[in-house]
CSV table of C-alpha atoms and ligand atoms in Angstrom, one decimal:
chain,number,residue,atom,x,y,z
L,1,MET,CA,-40.0,41.9,22.0
L,2,THR,CA,-40.8,38.2,22.7
L,3,SER,CA,-39.6,36.7,25.9
L,4,ILE,CA,-37.6,33.5,26.1
L,5,LYS,CA,-40.7,31.7,27.4
L,6,THR,CA,-42.8,32.9,24.4
L,7,PHE,CA,-39.9,31.9,22.1
L,8,ILE,CA,-39.8,28.4,23.6
L,9,ASP,CA,-43.6,28.0,23.6
L,10,SER,CA,-44.0,29.1,20.0
L,11,ASN,CA,-41.1,27.1,18.7
L,12,ARG,CA,-41.4,24.0,20.9
L,13,ASP,CA,-42.1,21.4,18.2
L,14,ARG,CA,-39.5,22.8,15.8
L,15,ILE,CA,-36.8,22.9,18.5
L,16,LEU,CA,-37.5,19.2,19.4
L,17,GLU,CA,-37.6,18.1,15.8
L,18,GLU,CA,-34.2,19.7,15.2
L,19,LEU,CA,-32.7,18.0,18.3
L,20,PHE,CA,-34.2,14.7,17.1
L,21,GLU,CA,-32.5,15.1,13.8
L,22,LEU,CA,-29.2,15.4,15.6
L,23,ILE,CA,-29.9,12.5,17.8
L,24,ARG,CA,-30.8,10.3,14.8
L,25,ILE,CA,-27.2,10.5,13.7
L,26,PRO,CA,-25.5,7.6,15.5
L,27,SER,CA,-22.3,9.5,16.2
L,28,VAL,CA,-20.6,6.8,18.4
L,29,SER,CA,-17.0,7.9,18.7
L,30,ALA,CA,-15.8,4.5,20.0
L,31,LYS,CA,-16.6,2.8,16.6
L,32,GLN,CA,-14.7,3.2,13.4
L,33,GLU,CA,-17.8,2.3,11.4
L,34,ASN,CA,-19.5,5.5,12.6
L,35,ASN,CA,-16.8,7.8,11.2
L,36,PRO,CA,-19.2,9.1,8.5
L,37,ASP,CA,-21.7,9.9,11.2
L,38,MET,CA,-19.2,12.0,13.1
L,39,ILE,CA,-18.9,14.2,10.0
L,40,ARG,CA,-22.7,14.3,9.5
L,41,ALA,CA,-23.2,15.4,13.1
L,42,ALA,CA,-20.5,18.1,12.8
L,43,GLU,CA,-22.1,19.3,9.6
L,44,PHE,CA,-25.5,19.5,11.2
L,45,LEU,CA,-24.2,21.6,14.1
L,46,LYS,CA,-22.2,23.9,11.8
L,47,LYS,CA,-25.5,24.6,9.9
L,48,SER,CA,-27.5,24.9,13.1
L,49,LEU,CA,-25.1,27.4,14.6
L,50,LYS,CA,-25.0,29.4,11.4
L,51,LYS,CA,-28.8,29.5,11.3
L,52,ALA,CA,-28.9,30.4,14.9
L,53,GLY,CA,-27.0,33.6,14.2
L,54,ALA,CA,-23.3,32.8,14.3
L,55,GLY,CA,-21.2,35.2,12.2
L,56,LYS,CA,-18.8,32.4,11.6
L,57,SER,CA,-19.4,28.6,11.8
L,58,GLU,CA,-16.8,26.2,10.6
L,59,ILE,CA,-15.6,22.6,10.8
L,60,TYR,CA,-12.0,22.0,11.8
L,61,GLN,CA,-10.3,18.7,11.0
L,62,THR,CA,-8.2,17.1,13.7
L,63,ALA,CA,-6.2,13.8,13.8
L,64,GLY,CA,-9.5,12.4,15.1
L,65,ASN,CA,-13.0,13.6,14.8
L,66,PRO,CA,-13.8,17.2,13.5
L,67,VAL,CA,-14.4,20.1,15.8
L,68,VAL,CA,-17.2,22.6,15.1
L,69,TYR,CA,-16.2,26.2,15.9
L,70,ALA,CA,-18.7,29.1,15.7
L,71,GLU,CA,-18.7,32.6,17.0
L,72,LYS,CA,-20.7,35.8,17.3
L,73,ILE,CA,-18.5,38.7,18.2
L,74,ILE,CA,-20.5,41.9,19.0
L,75,SER,CA,-17.7,44.0,20.4
L,76,THR,CA,-14.2,43.4,21.6
L,77,LYS,CA,-15.0,45.6,24.7
L,78,LEU,CA,-17.6,43.0,25.9
L,79,PRO,CA,-16.8,39.8,27.7
L,80,THR,CA,-16.5,36.5,25.7
L,81,VAL,CA,-18.0,33.2,26.7
L,82,LEU,CA,-16.8,30.0,25.1
L,83,VAL,CA,-19.4,27.3,25.1
L,84,TYR,CA,-18.1,23.7,25.0
L,85,GLY,CA,-20.1,20.6,24.2
L,86,HIS,CA,-19.6,17.2,22.5
L,87,TYR,CA,-21.6,15.7,19.7
L,88,ASP,CA,-20.2,12.2,20.1
L,89,VAL,CA,-22.1,9.6,22.2
L,90,GLN,CA,-21.4,6.3,23.9
L,91,PRO,CA,-22.2,3.0,22.2
L,92,ALA,CA,-25.8,2.0,22.6
L,93,GLU,CA,-25.2,-1.6,23.5
L,94,PRO,CA,-26.8,-3.7,24.9
L,95,LEU,CA,-29.5,-3.1,22.3
L,96,ASP,CA,-32.0,-5.6,23.5
L,97,GLN,CA,-32.5,-3.7,26.7
L,98,TRP,CA,-33.8,-0.5,25.1
L,99,LYS,CA,-37.6,0.0,25.2
L,100,SER,CA,-37.4,2.1,22.0
L,101,PRO,CA,-34.5,2.1,19.5
L,102,PRO,CA,-31.6,4.2,20.8
L,103,PHE,CA,-31.3,6.4,17.7
L,104,GLU,CA,-35.0,6.9,17.1
L,105,PRO,CA,-35.9,9.5,19.7
L,106,GLU,CA,-39.3,9.2,21.3
L,107,ILE,CA,-41.2,11.2,23.9
L,108,ARG,CA,-42.8,9.2,26.7
L,109,ASP,CA,-43.6,10.3,30.3
L,110,GLY,CA,-42.4,13.8,29.6
L,111,ARG,CA,-38.9,12.6,28.7
L,112,ILE,CA,-36.9,12.3,25.5
L,113,TRP,CA,-35.7,8.7,25.2
L,114,ALA,CA,-32.5,8.1,23.1
L,115,ARG,CA,-28.8,7.7,23.2
L,116,GLY,CA,-27.5,11.3,23.5
L,117,ALA,CA,-30.8,12.7,24.7
L,118,ASP,CA,-28.9,14.1,27.7
L,119,ASP,CA,-25.2,13.3,27.2
L,120,ASP,CA,-24.5,15.6,25.4
L,121,LYS,CA,-26.7,16.3,22.4
L,122,GLY,CA,-29.7,17.4,24.5
L,123,GLN,CA,-27.6,19.5,26.8
L,124,LEU,CA,-25.5,21.2,24.1
L,125,PHE,CA,-28.6,21.9,21.9
L,126,MET,CA,-30.0,24.0,24.8
L,127,HIS,CA,-27.1,26.3,24.2
L,128,VAL,CA,-27.7,26.5,20.4
L,129,LYS,CA,-31.4,27.4,21.1
L,130,ALA,CA,-30.6,30.0,23.9
L,131,PHE,CA,-28.1,31.6,21.5
L,132,GLU,CA,-30.7,31.5,18.6
L,133,TYR,CA,-33.2,33.3,20.8
L,134,MET,CA,-30.7,36.0,21.9
L,135,THR,CA,-29.4,36.7,18.4
L,136,SER,CA,-32.9,36.8,16.9
L,137,SER,CA,-34.3,39.1,19.6
L,138,GLY,CA,-31.2,41.3,19.6
L,139,THR,CA,-30.6,40.6,23.3
L,140,LEU,CA,-27.2,38.8,23.1
L,141,PRO,CA,-25.3,40.9,25.7
L,142,CYS,CA,-21.7,39.6,25.1
L,143,ASN,CA,-19.6,37.7,22.6
L,144,VAL,CA,-20.1,34.0,22.3
L,145,LYS,CA,-17.9,31.3,20.9
L,146,PHE,CA,-18.8,27.6,20.5
L,147,MET,CA,-16.4,24.7,20.4
L,148,ILE,CA,-18.2,21.4,19.9
L,149,GLU,CA,-16.0,18.2,19.7
L,150,GLY,CA,-16.5,14.6,18.8
L,151,GLU,CA,-14.1,12.7,20.9
L,152,GLU,CA,-15.1,13.4,24.5
L,153,GLU,CA,-16.4,9.8,25.1
L,154,THR,CA,-13.1,8.4,24.0
L,155,GLY,CA,-10.9,10.8,26.0
L,156,SER,CA,-10.6,13.9,23.7
L,157,GLY,CA,-7.2,12.7,22.3
L,158,SER,CA,-6.8,15.3,19.6
L,159,LEU,CA,-8.1,18.2,21.6
L,160,GLU,CA,-4.9,19.3,23.3
L,161,LYS,CA,-3.3,19.9,20.0
L,162,PHE,CA,-6.4,21.7,18.7
L,163,CYS,CA,-6.3,24.0,21.7
L,164,ARG,CA,-2.5,24.7,21.3
L,165,ASP,CA,-3.0,25.4,17.5
L,166,ASN,CA,-6.0,27.7,18.0
L,167,LYS,CA,-5.2,29.6,21.2
L,168,LYS,CA,-6.2,32.9,19.7
L,169,MET,CA,-9.4,31.8,18.1
L,170,LEU,CA,-10.5,30.2,21.4
L,171,ALA,CA,-9.5,33.1,23.6
L,172,ALA,CA,-12.3,33.9,26.1
L,173,ASP,CA,-13.0,35.1,29.6
L,174,MET,CA,-14.7,31.8,30.6
L,175,ILE,CA,-15.9,28.5,29.4
L,176,LEU,CA,-19.5,27.4,29.9
L,177,ILE,CA,-20.4,23.8,29.8
L,178,SER,CA,-23.7,21.9,30.2
L,179,ASP,CA,-22.6,18.2,30.4
L,180,THR,CA,-23.1,17.4,34.0
L,181,THR,CA,-26.1,16.8,36.4
L,182,MET,CA,-28.0,18.6,39.0
L,183,ILE,CA,-29.4,16.9,42.1
L,184,ALA,CA,-33.1,17.5,41.2
L,185,PRO,CA,-35.2,20.3,39.7
L,186,ASP,CA,-36.4,21.1,43.3
L,187,ILE,CA,-32.8,20.7,44.7
L,188,PRO,CA,-30.8,22.6,42.0
L,189,SER,CA,-27.0,22.3,42.1
L,190,ILE,CA,-24.0,23.4,40.1
L,191,THR,CA,-21.0,21.1,39.5
L,192,SER,CA,-18.0,22.5,41.3
L,193,GLY,CA,-15.5,19.8,40.4
L,194,LEU,CA,-14.9,16.8,38.2
L,195,ARG,CA,-12.7,13.7,38.7
L,196,GLY,CA,-9.9,12.9,36.4
L,197,LEU,CA,-9.4,9.5,34.8
L,198,SER,CA,-6.7,7.0,33.9
L,199,TYR,CA,-7.9,4.2,31.7
L,200,VAL,CA,-5.8,1.0,31.1
L,201,GLN,CA,-6.2,-2.3,29.5
L,202,VAL,CA,-4.4,-5.4,30.8
L,203,GLU,CA,-3.8,-8.7,29.1
L,204,VAL,CA,-2.6,-11.9,30.8
L,205,SER,CA,-1.3,-14.6,28.4
L,206,GLY,CA,-0.5,-18.1,29.3
L,207,PRO,CA,-0.4,-21.1,26.9
L,208,ASP,CA,-0.2,-20.2,23.2
L,209,HIS,CA,-3.5,-21.9,22.5
L,210,ASP,CA,-6.6,-22.9,24.5
L,211,LEU,CA,-6.0,-26.2,26.3
L,212,HIS,CA,-8.2,-29.1,27.3
L,213,SER,CA,-9.0,-28.4,30.9
L,214,GLY,CA,-8.9,-32.1,31.9
L,215,ILE,CA,-5.6,-33.0,30.2
L,216,TYR,CA,-3.8,-29.8,31.4
L,217,GLY,CA,-5.9,-28.4,34.2
L,218,GLY,CA,-4.1,-28.3,37.5
L,219,ALA,CA,-0.6,-28.2,36.1
L,220,VAL,CA,-0.8,-25.0,34.0
L,221,LEU,CA,-1.5,-21.5,35.2
L,222,ASN,CA,-4.9,-20.4,33.9
L,223,PRO,CA,-4.8,-16.7,32.6
L,224,CYS,CA,-8.4,-16.1,33.6
L,225,ASN,CA,-7.7,-17.3,37.2
L,226,VAL,CA,-4.5,-15.3,37.4
L,227,LEU,CA,-6.2,-12.1,36.1
L,228,CYS,CA,-8.9,-12.4,38.7
L,229,GLU,CA,-6.3,-12.9,41.5
L,230,LEU,CA,-4.3,-9.9,40.2
L,231,VAL,CA,-7.1,-7.5,39.9
L,232,ALA,CA,-8.6,-8.7,43.2
L,233,SER,CA,-5.3,-7.8,45.0
L,234,LEU,CA,-5.5,-4.2,43.7
L,235,LYS,CA,-7.7,-3.3,46.7
L,236,ASP,CA,-7.4,-4.2,50.3
L,237,LYS,CA,-10.4,-5.3,52.5
L,238,ASP,CA,-11.0,-1.6,53.4
L,239,GLY,CA,-11.4,-0.6,49.8
L,240,HIS,CA,-8.1,1.2,49.7
L,241,ILE,CA,-6.2,0.9,46.4
L,242,ALA,CA,-3.0,-1.2,47.0
L,243,ILE,CA,-0.8,0.3,44.2
L,244,PRO,CA,2.3,1.8,45.8
L,245,GLY,CA,2.3,5.6,45.4
L,246,PHE,CA,-1.3,5.8,44.2
L,247,TYR,CA,-2.4,8.2,46.9
L,248,ASP,CA,0.8,10.3,47.0
L,249,ASP,CA,-0.5,13.3,45.1
L,250,VAL,CA,-4.1,13.3,46.6
L,251,LEU,CA,-4.8,16.7,48.0
L,252,PRO,CA,-6.5,16.4,51.4
L,253,VAL,CA,-9.9,17.9,51.6
L,254,SER,CA,-10.5,20.0,54.7
L,255,ARG,CA,-12.8,19.0,57.5
L,256,LYS,CA,-14.8,22.2,56.8
L,257,GLU,CA,-15.3,21.2,53.2
L,258,ARG,CA,-16.3,17.7,54.1
L,259,ASN,CA,-18.8,19.1,56.6
L,260,GLU,CA,-20.3,21.3,53.9
L,261,MET,CA,-20.6,18.3,51.6
L,262,ALA,CA,-22.4,16.3,54.3
L,263,LYS,CA,-25.1,19.0,54.4
L,264,ARG,CA,-26.1,18.1,50.8
L,265,PRO,CA,-29.4,16.2,50.8
L,266,PHE,CA,-28.9,12.6,50.0
L,267,ASP,CA,-31.6,9.9,50.1
L,268,ARG,CA,-29.6,6.7,50.5
L,269,GLU,CA,-32.7,4.4,50.2
L,270,LYS,CA,-33.9,6.2,47.1
L,271,TYR,CA,-30.4,6.0,45.6
L,272,MET,CA,-30.2,2.3,46.1
L,273,ARG,CA,-33.7,1.7,44.8
L,274,SER,CA,-33.0,3.7,41.6
L,275,ILE,CA,-30.2,1.3,40.7
L,276,GLY,CA,-31.7,-1.9,42.1
L,277,VAL,CA,-29.3,-2.8,44.9
L,278,ASP,CA,-29.9,-3.2,48.6
L,279,GLU,CA,-26.6,-2.1,50.0
L,280,LEU,CA,-23.7,0.1,49.0
L,281,GLY,CA,-20.0,-0.3,49.4
L,282,GLY,CA,-16.7,1.5,49.1
L,283,GLU,CA,-13.7,2.9,50.8
L,284,LYS,CA,-13.7,2.7,54.6
L,285,GLY,CA,-13.8,6.0,56.4
L,286,TYR,CA,-15.7,8.0,53.8
L,287,THR,CA,-19.4,8.7,53.2
L,288,ASP,CA,-21.2,7.7,50.0
L,289,LEU,CA,-21.0,11.2,48.6
L,290,GLU,CA,-17.3,11.5,49.5
L,291,ARG,CA,-16.6,8.2,47.8
L,292,THR,CA,-17.8,9.6,44.5
L,293,GLY,CA,-16.9,13.2,45.0
L,294,ILE,CA,-13.5,13.5,46.5
L,295,ARG,CA,-11.9,10.0,46.5
L,296,PRO,CA,-10.1,8.2,43.7
L,297,THR,CA,-11.4,4.8,42.6
L,298,LEU,CA,-10.3,1.7,40.7
L,299,ASP,CA,-13.0,-0.2,38.7
L,300,ILE,CA,-13.1,-3.0,36.2
L,301,ASN,CA,-15.2,-1.8,33.3
L,302,GLY,CA,-15.1,-5.2,31.5
L,303,ILE,CA,-13.3,-8.5,31.9
L,304,TRP,CA,-13.2,-11.3,29.5
L,305,GLY,CA,-11.4,-14.4,28.2
L,306,GLY,CA,-12.0,-18.0,27.4
L,307,PHE,CA,-15.4,-19.5,26.6
L,308,THR,CA,-18.4,-17.3,27.1
L,309,GLY,CA,-20.9,-18.8,24.7
L,310,GLU,CA,-24.0,-20.9,25.4
L,311,GLY,CA,-23.6,-24.2,27.2
L,312,THR,CA,-20.2,-25.5,28.3
L,313,LYS,CA,-16.8,-25.9,26.8
L,314,THR,CA,-13.9,-27.4,28.9
L,315,ILE,CA,-10.8,-25.3,28.3
L,316,LEU,CA,-8.0,-23.4,29.9
L,317,PRO,CA,-8.0,-20.2,28.0
L,318,SER,CA,-4.9,-18.9,26.4
L,319,LYS,CA,-5.6,-15.2,27.3
L,320,ALA,CA,-7.6,-13.0,29.6
L,321,ARG,CA,-8.2,-9.3,29.5
L,322,ALA,CA,-9.7,-6.5,31.5
L,323,LYS,CA,-10.4,-2.8,31.0
L,324,ILE,CA,-9.8,-0.8,34.2
L,325,SER,CA,-10.6,2.8,34.9
L,326,MET,CA,-9.2,4.8,37.8
L,327,ARG,CA,-11.1,8.0,38.7
L,328,LEU,CA,-8.6,10.6,40.0
L,329,VAL,CA,-8.8,13.6,42.2
L,330,PRO,CA,-6.6,16.7,42.5
L,331,ASP,CA,-3.5,16.6,42.1
L,332,GLN,CA,-3.2,13.1,40.7
L,333,LYS,CA,-1.8,12.9,37.2
L,334,ALA,CA,-3.4,10.5,34.7
L,335,GLU,CA,-0.1,9.3,33.1
L,336,LYS,CA,1.8,9.0,36.3
L,337,ILE,CA,-1.0,6.9,37.8
L,338,ALA,CA,-1.0,4.7,34.7
L,339,GLY,CA,2.7,4.2,35.1
L,340,LEU,CA,2.3,3.3,38.8
L,341,PHE,CA,-0.4,0.8,37.8
L,342,ARG,CA,1.8,-0.8,35.1
L,343,ASP,CA,4.9,-1.1,37.4
L,344,HIS,CA,2.8,-2.7,40.1
L,345,PHE,CA,0.8,-5.0,37.9
L,346,LEU,CA,4.0,-6.3,36.2
L,347,SER,CA,5.7,-6.8,39.5
L,348,ILE,CA,2.9,-9.0,41.0
L,349,ALA,CA,2.4,-11.2,37.9
L,350,PRO,CA,3.6,-14.8,38.6
L,351,ALA,CA,6.0,-16.7,36.3
L,352,GLY,CA,4.1,-18.8,33.8
L,353,VAL,CA,2.1,-15.9,32.4
L,354,LYS,CA,3.0,-12.8,30.4
L,355,VAL,CA,1.3,-9.5,31.3
L,356,LYS,CA,0.8,-6.5,29.1
L,357,VAL,CA,-0.6,-3.1,30.3
L,358,GLU,CA,-1.7,-0.5,27.8
L,359,TYR,CA,-2.6,3.1,28.7
L,360,LEU,CA,-5.8,4.0,26.7
L,361,HIS,CA,-6.5,7.5,27.7
L,362,GLY,CA,-6.8,9.9,30.6
L,363,GLY,CA,-7.3,13.4,31.9
L,364,GLU,CA,-6.9,15.4,35.1
L,365,ALA,CA,-9.5,16.4,37.7
L,366,TYR,CA,-10.9,19.9,37.9
L,367,VAL,CA,-12.1,22.2,40.7
L,368,SER,CA,-14.0,25.4,40.0
L,369,PRO,CA,-13.8,28.3,42.4
L,370,LEU,CA,-17.0,29.5,43.9
L,371,ASP,CA,-16.1,33.2,44.6
L,372,THR,CA,-16.0,34.4,41.1
L,373,PRO,CA,-18.4,36.4,38.9
L,374,GLU,CA,-18.7,33.4,36.6
L,375,TYR,CA,-19.9,31.1,39.4
L,376,GLN,CA,-22.1,33.9,40.8
L,377,ALA,CA,-23.8,34.4,37.5
L,378,ALA,CA,-24.5,30.7,37.1
L,379,ALA,CA,-25.9,30.5,40.7
L,380,LEU,CA,-28.1,33.6,40.1
L,381,ALA,CA,-29.4,32.2,36.8
L,382,VAL,CA,-30.2,28.8,38.3
L,383,GLU,CA,-31.8,30.3,41.4
L,384,GLU,CA,-34.0,32.5,39.2
L,385,SER,CA,-35.2,29.7,37.0
L,386,PHE,CA,-35.4,26.8,39.5
L,387,GLY,CA,-36.5,28.9,42.4
L,388,LYS,CA,-33.8,27.9,44.9
L,389,ASN,CA,-30.2,28.8,45.5
L,390,PRO,CA,-28.1,26.0,43.9
L,391,ILE,CA,-25.8,23.8,46.0
L,392,PRO,CA,-22.2,23.3,44.7
L,393,VAL,CA,-21.5,19.6,44.2
L,394,ARG,CA,-18.2,17.9,43.4
L,395,SER,CA,-19.2,15.3,40.7
L,396,GLY,CA,-17.6,11.9,40.2
L,397,GLY,CA,-17.7,12.1,36.4
L,398,SER,CA,-14.9,13.3,34.1
L,399,ILE,CA,-14.7,15.7,31.2
L,400,PRO,CA,-11.0,15.5,30.2
L,401,ILE,CA,-10.9,18.7,28.2
L,402,VAL,CA,-11.8,20.9,31.2
L,403,SER,CA,-8.3,20.6,32.7
L,404,THR,CA,-6.8,20.8,29.2
L,405,PHE,CA,-8.6,24.2,28.7
L,406,GLU,CA,-7.1,25.4,32.0
L,407,LYS,CA,-3.6,24.1,31.2
L,408,ILE,CA,-3.4,25.2,27.5
L,409,LEU,CA,-5.7,28.2,27.3
L,410,GLY,CA,-5.6,29.4,30.9
L,411,ILE,CA,-9.4,29.6,31.1
L,412,LYS,CA,-11.6,28.3,33.9
L,413,SER,CA,-14.9,26.5,33.2
L,414,ILE,CA,-18.4,26.7,34.7
L,415,LEU,CA,-20.2,23.4,34.8
L,416,MET,CA,-23.8,24.4,34.6
L,417,GLY,CA,-25.4,21.0,33.8
L,418,PHE,CA,-29.1,20.2,33.7
L,419,GLY,CA,-29.1,16.4,33.6
L,420,LEU,CA,-30.2,14.1,36.4
L,421,ASP,CA,-28.3,11.1,37.8
L,422,THR,CA,-31.3,9.0,36.8
L,423,ASP,CA,-31.1,10.0,33.1
L,424,ALA,CA,-29.2,6.7,32.5
L,425,ILE,CA,-26.4,8.2,30.5
L,426,HIS,CA,-24.1,5.6,29.0
L,427,SER,CA,-26.8,3.0,29.8
L,428,PRO,CA,-29.7,1.5,27.9
L,429,ASN,CA,-32.8,3.8,27.9
L,430,GLU,CA,-31.0,7.1,28.3
L,431,ASN,CA,-33.5,9.9,28.7
L,432,TYR,CA,-33.8,13.6,29.4
L,433,PRO,CA,-36.7,15.3,31.0
L,434,LEU,CA,-38.3,17.9,28.7
L,435,PHE,CA,-38.7,20.1,31.8
L,436,ASN,CA,-34.9,20.2,32.3
L,437,PHE,CA,-34.3,20.8,28.6
L,438,PHE,CA,-36.6,23.8,28.3
L,439,ARG,CA,-35.8,25.2,31.7
L,440,GLY,CA,-32.2,24.9,30.9
L,441,ILE,CA,-32.6,27.0,27.8
L,442,GLU,CA,-34.1,29.8,30.0
L,443,THR,CA,-31.3,29.4,32.5
L,444,ILE,CA,-28.6,29.7,29.9
L,445,GLN,CA,-30.1,32.9,28.6
L,446,MET,CA,-30.3,34.4,32.1
L,447,PHE,CA,-26.7,33.4,32.7
L,448,TYR,CA,-25.5,35.6,29.9
L,449,LEU,CA,-27.4,38.6,31.3
L,450,HIS,CA,-26.1,38.1,34.8
L,451,TYR,CA,-22.6,37.4,33.7
L,452,THR,CA,-22.3,40.4,31.4
L,453,ARG,CA,-23.7,42.7,34.1
L,454,LEU,CA,-21.3,41.3,36.8
L,455,LYS,CA,-18.3,41.7,34.5
L,456,SER,CA,-18.9,45.3,33.5
P,1,BES,N1,-21.0,14.1,30.5
P,1,BES,C1,-20.2,13.1,31.0
P,1,BES,C2,-19.5,13.4,32.3
P,1,BES,C3,-20.3,13.7,33.5
P,1,BES,C4,-21.6,13.1,33.6
P,1,BES,C5,-19.9,14.4,34.5
P,1,BES,C6,-22.4,13.4,34.7
P,1,BES,C7,-20.6,14.6,35.6
P,1,BES,C8,-21.9,14.1,35.7
P,1,BES,C9,-19.1,12.8,29.9
P,1,BES,O1,-19.7,12.7,28.6
P,1,BES,C10,-18.5,11.5,30.2
P,1,BES,O2,-19.2,10.5,30.2
P,1,BES,N2,-17.2,11.5,30.4
P,1,BES,C11,-16.5,10.3,30.5
P,1,BES,C12,-15.0,10.6,30.2
P,1,BES,C13,-14.2,9.6,29.6
P,1,BES,C14,-14.8,8.7,28.6
P,1,BES,C15,-12.9,10.1,29.2
P,1,BES,C16,-16.6,9.6,31.9
P,1,BES,O3,-16.8,10.3,32.9
P,1,BES,O4,-16.6,8.4,31.9
P,2,MN,MN1,-20.9,14.2,28.3
P,3,MN,MN1,-20.6,10.7,28.5
C-alpha cells in the first residue's frame, strides 16, 4: 500500500493543477456579478468530492449561495467527522497591488499566489486530497461528511436555516475545520477560540445636496466632519469602547489563562516589520496577544463621503458613511451589540444631521475545549507531522458558522488550520506556502487515524 507521502509525491502536479482550477473561478461572495461563479465553484467541488470517493455528493440550494454536501459512510458503528470549508473568497481589490493576477494562480518562492490560495480554497482542498488518499488506499478509518459553503466571507446568512433543515444529514461526532492559522511550521499551534463579529454600516446625512463650501461652509453641519467626531468618540483615550453596556456580557479570562497566553512566543519586532509599522496600539491594560485574542474591538473598515477624486473640489458633502466591525468575545451577542451600537450612535448625533445605522451581519465567538479526544487527536497529528507539540491559541478572526453549528446541531468544532498570519488573506498578494499545503494533507490523514483510535 502506498503511504500518504508517496501519494503526494506521485500526484503533486495533478493535485496542484486541480486546486488551481478551483482558484481560477472568481467566487467572490460579496459581488452579485459573481453569482454564476459561485455555482461553478460548487459544481467543481461536487465533482471533486465524488471523484475522491464520496458515496454521495450533492449541491443544495439555499436562499444565498449553494452548499456542497458529500459523504462517505462506512459503518454506523464508527465515529463520523463533518468537514467544513468555504469556497467563497474576499474581493481581490485593490487589483493594481497584485504582483500576479489574483485569479491566475502562480507558484513563486515555494508559495501559491492567488486570492483563495489559503482562505479557504487551499485549506479546504487539503481535506479533499487527504480524503481521496484514504478512500483510494482503503485506509479511511471512520465516516466522513463534507459541508462546503459559499457565504462565509459575507456572514453565512443562509446557513442557520440550512443547518436547521438538515440536522439529520449533518449529524456527526465532531466538526473539523482548516480555515485558521498556525504560528509557524516550527512553532505549530491549534486554534482554541474565535472571536464573534457584529458588523454595522452608518450613514450621516445633512443637506439634501452637496453645497458650495464657501457659500455655506461655517453655518451648516458637515456630515463628514460629524461622522468623524461621532466615530472618534466611540473609544476613549485608553482604547476602551465607550458604548454603554458594550462590555456587560464579556466573560472575564482567568489570570491563569492569561499567564498561559503570555508564554506563547511572540516576536513583536518581527510582527511590526511584517506589516510595515513602527509601533502598535490598543486597549490599555492588555498585551498585544490579549488585544487580538480575548478582548473585543471596534474598527472602521471603510469610511467615505464627499469628493475623493483627483485634484480639489470645494463642497460640503450631503452624506458620509462608514462600515464598522466589532469583534466580540464570549458571551457577547452580535445582535445585542448591534442594538447597543445603534441606540448609542443615534443618541449622540447632533441636531442638523440624520443618522441611520444598519446591521449587516454577525456571529458569536467560539471556544474549543482542550481536554477532549477531538483536540487530543488534532494535537497528536500536528505533533507527528510538525515535530512539536502544538500550542493552543485563541485567534482574533471569526468563522460565524462555528457557533451556529454548536447552537443548532450541538456539535463542537476543531480548528486545525495550516495558514500563516503572513499569508495576506483578504489582502493583495494572498499566498500559501506549498510546505503547509502538503504537510497539512498528511496531518489531516493522521488526524483521522488518531481520532478513530481515541474514540473506540
Ligand atoms: N478564515 C477566516 C477566519 C480566520 C482567519 C480565523 C485567520 C482565524 C485566523 C474567515 O474566512 C474570515 O475571514 N472570516 C471573516 C468573517 C466575516 C466576514 C463574517 C472575518 O474574520 O473577518
Ligand atoms: Mn476563511
Ligand atoms: Mn476570510
